[in-house]
PDB file of C-alpha atoms in Angstrom:
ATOM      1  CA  UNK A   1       0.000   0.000   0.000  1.00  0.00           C
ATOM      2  CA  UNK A   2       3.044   2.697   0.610  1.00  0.00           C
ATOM      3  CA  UNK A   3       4.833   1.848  -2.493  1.00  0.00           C
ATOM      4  CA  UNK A   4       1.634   2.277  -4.615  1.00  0.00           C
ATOM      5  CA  UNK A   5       0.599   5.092  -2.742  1.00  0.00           C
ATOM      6  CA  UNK A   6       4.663   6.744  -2.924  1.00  0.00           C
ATOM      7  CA  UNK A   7       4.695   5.800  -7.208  1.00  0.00           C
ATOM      8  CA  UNK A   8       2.995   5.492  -9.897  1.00  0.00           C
ATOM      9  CA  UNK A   9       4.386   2.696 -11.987  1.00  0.00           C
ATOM     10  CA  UNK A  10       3.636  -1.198 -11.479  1.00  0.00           C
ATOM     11  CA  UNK A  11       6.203  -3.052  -8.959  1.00  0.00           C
ATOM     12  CA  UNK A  12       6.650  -6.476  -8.400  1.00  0.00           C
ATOM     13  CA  UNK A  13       6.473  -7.172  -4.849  1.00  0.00           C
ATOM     14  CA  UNK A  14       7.391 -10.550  -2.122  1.00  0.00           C
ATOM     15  CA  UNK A  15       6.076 -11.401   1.163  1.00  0.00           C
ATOM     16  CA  UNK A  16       9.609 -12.518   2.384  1.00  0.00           C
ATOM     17  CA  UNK A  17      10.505 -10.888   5.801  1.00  0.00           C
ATOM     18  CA  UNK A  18      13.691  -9.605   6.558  1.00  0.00           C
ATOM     19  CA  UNK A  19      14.954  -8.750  10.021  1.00  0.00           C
ATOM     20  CA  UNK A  20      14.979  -4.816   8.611  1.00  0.00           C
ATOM     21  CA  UNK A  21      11.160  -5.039   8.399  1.00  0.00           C
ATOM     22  CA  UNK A  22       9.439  -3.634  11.617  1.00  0.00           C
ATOM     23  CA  UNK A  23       7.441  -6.698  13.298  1.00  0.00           C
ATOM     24  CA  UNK A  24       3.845  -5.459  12.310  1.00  0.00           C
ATOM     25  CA  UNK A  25       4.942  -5.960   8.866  1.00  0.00           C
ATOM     26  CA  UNK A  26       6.471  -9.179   9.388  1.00  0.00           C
ATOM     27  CA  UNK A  27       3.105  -9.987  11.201  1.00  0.00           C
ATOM     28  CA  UNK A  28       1.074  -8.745   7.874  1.00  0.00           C
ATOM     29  CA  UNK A  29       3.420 -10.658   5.556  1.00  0.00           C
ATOM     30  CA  UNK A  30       2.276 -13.880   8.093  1.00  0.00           C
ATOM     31  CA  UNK A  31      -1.425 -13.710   8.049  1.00  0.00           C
ATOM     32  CA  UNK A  32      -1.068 -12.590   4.129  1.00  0.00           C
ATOM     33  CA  UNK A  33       1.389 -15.569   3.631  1.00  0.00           C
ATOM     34  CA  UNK A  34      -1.854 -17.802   5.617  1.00  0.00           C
ATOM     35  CA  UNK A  35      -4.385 -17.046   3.225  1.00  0.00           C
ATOM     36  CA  UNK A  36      -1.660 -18.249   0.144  1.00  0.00           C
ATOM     37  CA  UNK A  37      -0.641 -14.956  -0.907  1.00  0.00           C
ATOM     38  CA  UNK A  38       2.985 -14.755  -1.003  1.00  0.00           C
ATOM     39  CA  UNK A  39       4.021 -12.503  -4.042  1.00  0.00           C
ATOM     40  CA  UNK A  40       2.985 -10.374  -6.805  1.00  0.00           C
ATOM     41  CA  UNK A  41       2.685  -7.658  -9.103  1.00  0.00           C
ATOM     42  CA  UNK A  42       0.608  -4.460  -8.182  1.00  0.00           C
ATOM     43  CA  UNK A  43      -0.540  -1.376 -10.464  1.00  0.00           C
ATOM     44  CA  UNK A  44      -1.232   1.769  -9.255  1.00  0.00           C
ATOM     45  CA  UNK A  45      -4.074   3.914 -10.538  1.00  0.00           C
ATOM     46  CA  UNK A  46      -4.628   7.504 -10.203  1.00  0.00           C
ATOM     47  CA  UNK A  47      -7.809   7.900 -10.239  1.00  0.00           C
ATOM     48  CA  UNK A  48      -8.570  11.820  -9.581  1.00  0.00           C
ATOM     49  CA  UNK A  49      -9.491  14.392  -7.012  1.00  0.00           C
ATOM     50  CA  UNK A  50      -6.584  12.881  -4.943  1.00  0.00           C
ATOM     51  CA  UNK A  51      -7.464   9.690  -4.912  1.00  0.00           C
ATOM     52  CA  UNK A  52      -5.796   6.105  -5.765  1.00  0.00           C
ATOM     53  CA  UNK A  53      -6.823   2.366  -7.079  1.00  0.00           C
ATOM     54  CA  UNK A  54      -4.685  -0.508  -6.730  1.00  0.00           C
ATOM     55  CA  UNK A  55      -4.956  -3.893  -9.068  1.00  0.00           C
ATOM     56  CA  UNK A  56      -2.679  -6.553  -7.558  1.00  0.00           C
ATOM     57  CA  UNK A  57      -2.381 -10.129  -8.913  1.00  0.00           C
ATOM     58  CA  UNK A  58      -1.018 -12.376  -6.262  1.00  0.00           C
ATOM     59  CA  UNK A  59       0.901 -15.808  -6.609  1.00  0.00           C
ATOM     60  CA  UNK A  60       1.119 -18.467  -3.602  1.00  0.00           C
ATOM     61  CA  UNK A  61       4.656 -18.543  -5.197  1.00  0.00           C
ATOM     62  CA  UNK A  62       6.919 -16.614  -3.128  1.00  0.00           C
ATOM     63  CA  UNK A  63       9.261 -16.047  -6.192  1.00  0.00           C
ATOM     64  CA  UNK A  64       6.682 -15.679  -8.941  1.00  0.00           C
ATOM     65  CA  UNK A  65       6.511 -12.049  -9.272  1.00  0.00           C
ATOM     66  CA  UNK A  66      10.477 -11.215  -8.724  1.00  0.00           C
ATOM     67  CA  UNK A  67      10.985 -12.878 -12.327  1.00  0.00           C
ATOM     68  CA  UNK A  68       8.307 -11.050 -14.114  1.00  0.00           C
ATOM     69  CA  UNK A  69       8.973  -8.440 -16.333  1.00  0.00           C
ATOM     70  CA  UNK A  70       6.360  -5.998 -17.079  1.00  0.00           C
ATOM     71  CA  UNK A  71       5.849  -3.020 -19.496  1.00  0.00           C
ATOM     72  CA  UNK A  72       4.116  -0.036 -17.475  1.00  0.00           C
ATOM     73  CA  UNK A  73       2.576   0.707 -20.743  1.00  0.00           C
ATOM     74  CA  UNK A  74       0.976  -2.698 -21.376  1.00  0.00           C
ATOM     75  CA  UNK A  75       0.232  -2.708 -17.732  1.00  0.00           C
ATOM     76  CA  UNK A  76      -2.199   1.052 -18.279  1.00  0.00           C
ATOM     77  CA  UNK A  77      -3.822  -0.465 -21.445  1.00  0.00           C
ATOM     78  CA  UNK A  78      -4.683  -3.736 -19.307  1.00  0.00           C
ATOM     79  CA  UNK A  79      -6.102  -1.128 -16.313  1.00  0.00           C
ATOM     80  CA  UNK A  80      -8.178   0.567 -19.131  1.00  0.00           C
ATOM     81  CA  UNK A  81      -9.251  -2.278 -20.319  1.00  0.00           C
ATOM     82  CA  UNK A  82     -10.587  -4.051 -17.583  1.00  0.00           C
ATOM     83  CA  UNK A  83     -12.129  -0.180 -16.001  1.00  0.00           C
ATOM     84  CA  UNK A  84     -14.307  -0.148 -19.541  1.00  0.00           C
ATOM     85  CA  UNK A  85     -15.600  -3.640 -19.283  1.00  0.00           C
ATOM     86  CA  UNK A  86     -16.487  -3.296 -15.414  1.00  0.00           C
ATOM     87  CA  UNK A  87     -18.035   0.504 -16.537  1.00  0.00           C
ATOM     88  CA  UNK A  88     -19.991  -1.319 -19.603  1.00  0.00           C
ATOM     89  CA  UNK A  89     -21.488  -4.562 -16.861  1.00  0.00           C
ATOM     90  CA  UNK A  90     -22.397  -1.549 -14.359  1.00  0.00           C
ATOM     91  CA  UNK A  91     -20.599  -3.609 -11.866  1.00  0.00           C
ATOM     92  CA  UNK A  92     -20.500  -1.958  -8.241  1.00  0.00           C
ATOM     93  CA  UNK A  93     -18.085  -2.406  -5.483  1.00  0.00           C
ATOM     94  CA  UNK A  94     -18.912  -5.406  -3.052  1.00  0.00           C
ATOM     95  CA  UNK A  95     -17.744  -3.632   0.222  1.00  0.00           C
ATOM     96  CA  UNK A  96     -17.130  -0.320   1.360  1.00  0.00           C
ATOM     97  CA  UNK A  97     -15.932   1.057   4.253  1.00  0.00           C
ATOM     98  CA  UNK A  98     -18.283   1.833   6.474  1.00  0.00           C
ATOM     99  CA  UNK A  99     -18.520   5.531   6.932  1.00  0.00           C
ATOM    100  CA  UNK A 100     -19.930   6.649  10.387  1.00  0.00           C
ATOM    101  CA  UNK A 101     -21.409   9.780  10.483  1.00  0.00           C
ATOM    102  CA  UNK A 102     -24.270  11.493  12.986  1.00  0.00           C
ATOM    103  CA  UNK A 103     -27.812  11.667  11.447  1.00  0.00           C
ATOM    104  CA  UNK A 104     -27.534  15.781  11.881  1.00  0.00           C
ATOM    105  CA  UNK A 105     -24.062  15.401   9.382  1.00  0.00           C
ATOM    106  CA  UNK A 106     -26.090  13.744   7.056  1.00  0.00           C
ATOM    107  CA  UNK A 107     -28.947  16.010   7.196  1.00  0.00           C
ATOM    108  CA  UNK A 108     -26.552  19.163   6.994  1.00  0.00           C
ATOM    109  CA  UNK A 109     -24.895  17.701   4.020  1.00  0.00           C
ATOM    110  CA  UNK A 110     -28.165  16.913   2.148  1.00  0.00           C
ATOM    111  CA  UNK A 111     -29.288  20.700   2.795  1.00  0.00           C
ATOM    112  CA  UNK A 112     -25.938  21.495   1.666  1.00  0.00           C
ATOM    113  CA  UNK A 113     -26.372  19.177  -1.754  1.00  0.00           C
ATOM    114  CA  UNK A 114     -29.550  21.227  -2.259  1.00  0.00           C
ATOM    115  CA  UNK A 115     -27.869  24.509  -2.312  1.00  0.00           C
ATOM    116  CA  UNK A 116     -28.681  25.880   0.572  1.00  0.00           C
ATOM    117  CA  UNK A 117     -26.215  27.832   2.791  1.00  0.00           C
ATOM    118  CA  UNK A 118     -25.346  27.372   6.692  1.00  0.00           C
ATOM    119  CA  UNK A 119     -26.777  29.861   7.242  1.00  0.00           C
ATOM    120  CA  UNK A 120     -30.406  28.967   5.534  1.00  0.00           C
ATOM    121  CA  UNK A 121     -29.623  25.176   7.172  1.00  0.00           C
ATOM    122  CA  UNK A 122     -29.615  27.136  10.454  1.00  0.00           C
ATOM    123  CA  UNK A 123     -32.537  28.172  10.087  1.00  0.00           C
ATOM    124  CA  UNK A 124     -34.752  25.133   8.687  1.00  0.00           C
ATOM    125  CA  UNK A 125     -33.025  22.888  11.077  1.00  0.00           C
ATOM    126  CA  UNK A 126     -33.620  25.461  14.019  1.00  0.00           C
ATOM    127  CA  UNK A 127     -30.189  25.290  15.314  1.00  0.00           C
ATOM    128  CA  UNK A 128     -27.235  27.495  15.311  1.00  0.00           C
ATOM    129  CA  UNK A 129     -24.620  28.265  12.634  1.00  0.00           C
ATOM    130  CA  UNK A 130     -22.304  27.097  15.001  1.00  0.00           C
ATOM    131  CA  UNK A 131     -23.622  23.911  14.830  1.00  0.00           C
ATOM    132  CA  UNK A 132     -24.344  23.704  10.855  1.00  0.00           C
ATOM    133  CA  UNK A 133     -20.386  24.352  10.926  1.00  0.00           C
ATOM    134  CA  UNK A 134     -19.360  21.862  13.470  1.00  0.00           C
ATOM    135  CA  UNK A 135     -21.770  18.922  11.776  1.00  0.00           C
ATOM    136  CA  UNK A 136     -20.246  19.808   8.426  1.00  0.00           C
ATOM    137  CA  UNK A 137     -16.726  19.683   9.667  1.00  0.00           C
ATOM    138  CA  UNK A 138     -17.024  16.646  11.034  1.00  0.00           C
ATOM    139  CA  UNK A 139     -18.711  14.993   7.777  1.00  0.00           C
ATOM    140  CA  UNK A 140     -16.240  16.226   5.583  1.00  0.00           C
ATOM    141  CA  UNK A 141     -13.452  15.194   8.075  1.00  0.00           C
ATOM    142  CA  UNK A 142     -15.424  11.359   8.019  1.00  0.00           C
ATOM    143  CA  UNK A 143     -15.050  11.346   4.303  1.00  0.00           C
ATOM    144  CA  UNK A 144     -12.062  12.680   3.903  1.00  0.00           C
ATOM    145  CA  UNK A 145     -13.220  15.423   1.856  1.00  0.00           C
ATOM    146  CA  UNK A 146     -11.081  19.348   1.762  1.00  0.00           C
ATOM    147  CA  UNK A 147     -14.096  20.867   0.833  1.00  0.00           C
ATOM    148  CA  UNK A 148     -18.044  20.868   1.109  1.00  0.00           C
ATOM    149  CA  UNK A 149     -19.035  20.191  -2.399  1.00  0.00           C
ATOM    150  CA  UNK A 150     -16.510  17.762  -1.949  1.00  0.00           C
ATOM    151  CA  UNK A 151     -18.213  16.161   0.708  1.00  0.00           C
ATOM    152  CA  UNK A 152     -21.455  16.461  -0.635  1.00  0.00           C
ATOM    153  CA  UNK A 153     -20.717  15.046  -4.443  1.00  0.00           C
ATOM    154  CA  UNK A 154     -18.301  12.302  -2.174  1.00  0.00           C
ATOM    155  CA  UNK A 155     -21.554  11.400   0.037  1.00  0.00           C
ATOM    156  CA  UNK A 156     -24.022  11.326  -2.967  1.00  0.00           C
ATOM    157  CA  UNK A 157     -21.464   8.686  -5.072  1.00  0.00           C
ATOM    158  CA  UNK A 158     -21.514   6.673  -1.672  1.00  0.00           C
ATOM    159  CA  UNK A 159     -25.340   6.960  -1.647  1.00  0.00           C
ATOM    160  CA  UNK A 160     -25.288   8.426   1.866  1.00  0.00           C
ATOM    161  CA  UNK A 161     -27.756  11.385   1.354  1.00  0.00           C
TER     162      UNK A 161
END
């Protein structure tokens, strides 16, 4: 996950520890080594508005990926590829991370989607700006969002409001 999130060009990568690894990632290389994934070759996808995707294909072979060679080229046109199909099937994620937020974040952010100010949320909400601000801090700090239409085109995509 670092070195995809540090590049932008497809690595090869091994679960084999090394005493210079810290022990949680020993640990991680363990449980991922359990489940038969042991090497492998990961792409890194910008995908906009700061954001990253990842396509790894993992081997139970611990050496299979160290003597691949790969064209980053080839490797984009695959990404394409496989992005169009998935767009053209209308296929959806299968699990997202759960978002908490308060129902009075979610009700300030659909006011918000609707165009209406703090101020004007205020006042159909009968609360205080103070609070509009505080609720909308939080939900954009929950989705990670640097902005409120951020947060509020971010919280419509995840079908939240």
């Amino acid at each position: 996950m670092r070195n995809a999130r540090d590049q932008l060009e497809a690595f090869a990568w091994s679960n084999k520890a090394s005493l210079k690894m810290s022990k949680e990632r020993r640990n991680f290389y363990g449980e991922a080594g359990e489940f038969g994934i042991r090497s492998g070759i990961t792409i890194p996808i910008k995908t906009g508005f700061g954001r990253r995707a990842m396509l790894t294909l993992a081997s139970d072979d611990a050496d299979f990926a160290m003597g691949q060679a790969f064209n980053p080229a080839l490797a984009a046109s695959a990404i394409a590829q496989l992005h169009s199909k998935l767009e053209v099937l209308g296929a959806k994620p299968t699990h997202h991370t759960p978002i908490r937020m308060k129902s009075d974040e979610l009700t300030c952010l659909r006011w918000s989607a609707e165009g209406k100010s703090m101020k004007a949320i205020a006042i159909i909400e009968n609360t205080t700006y103070s609070n509009v601000a505080f609720f909308l801090r939080n939900a954009k700090a929950a989705l990670g969002a640097t902005s409120l239409p951020q947060a509020t085109a971010m919280a419509k995509e995840f079908g939240l409001i």
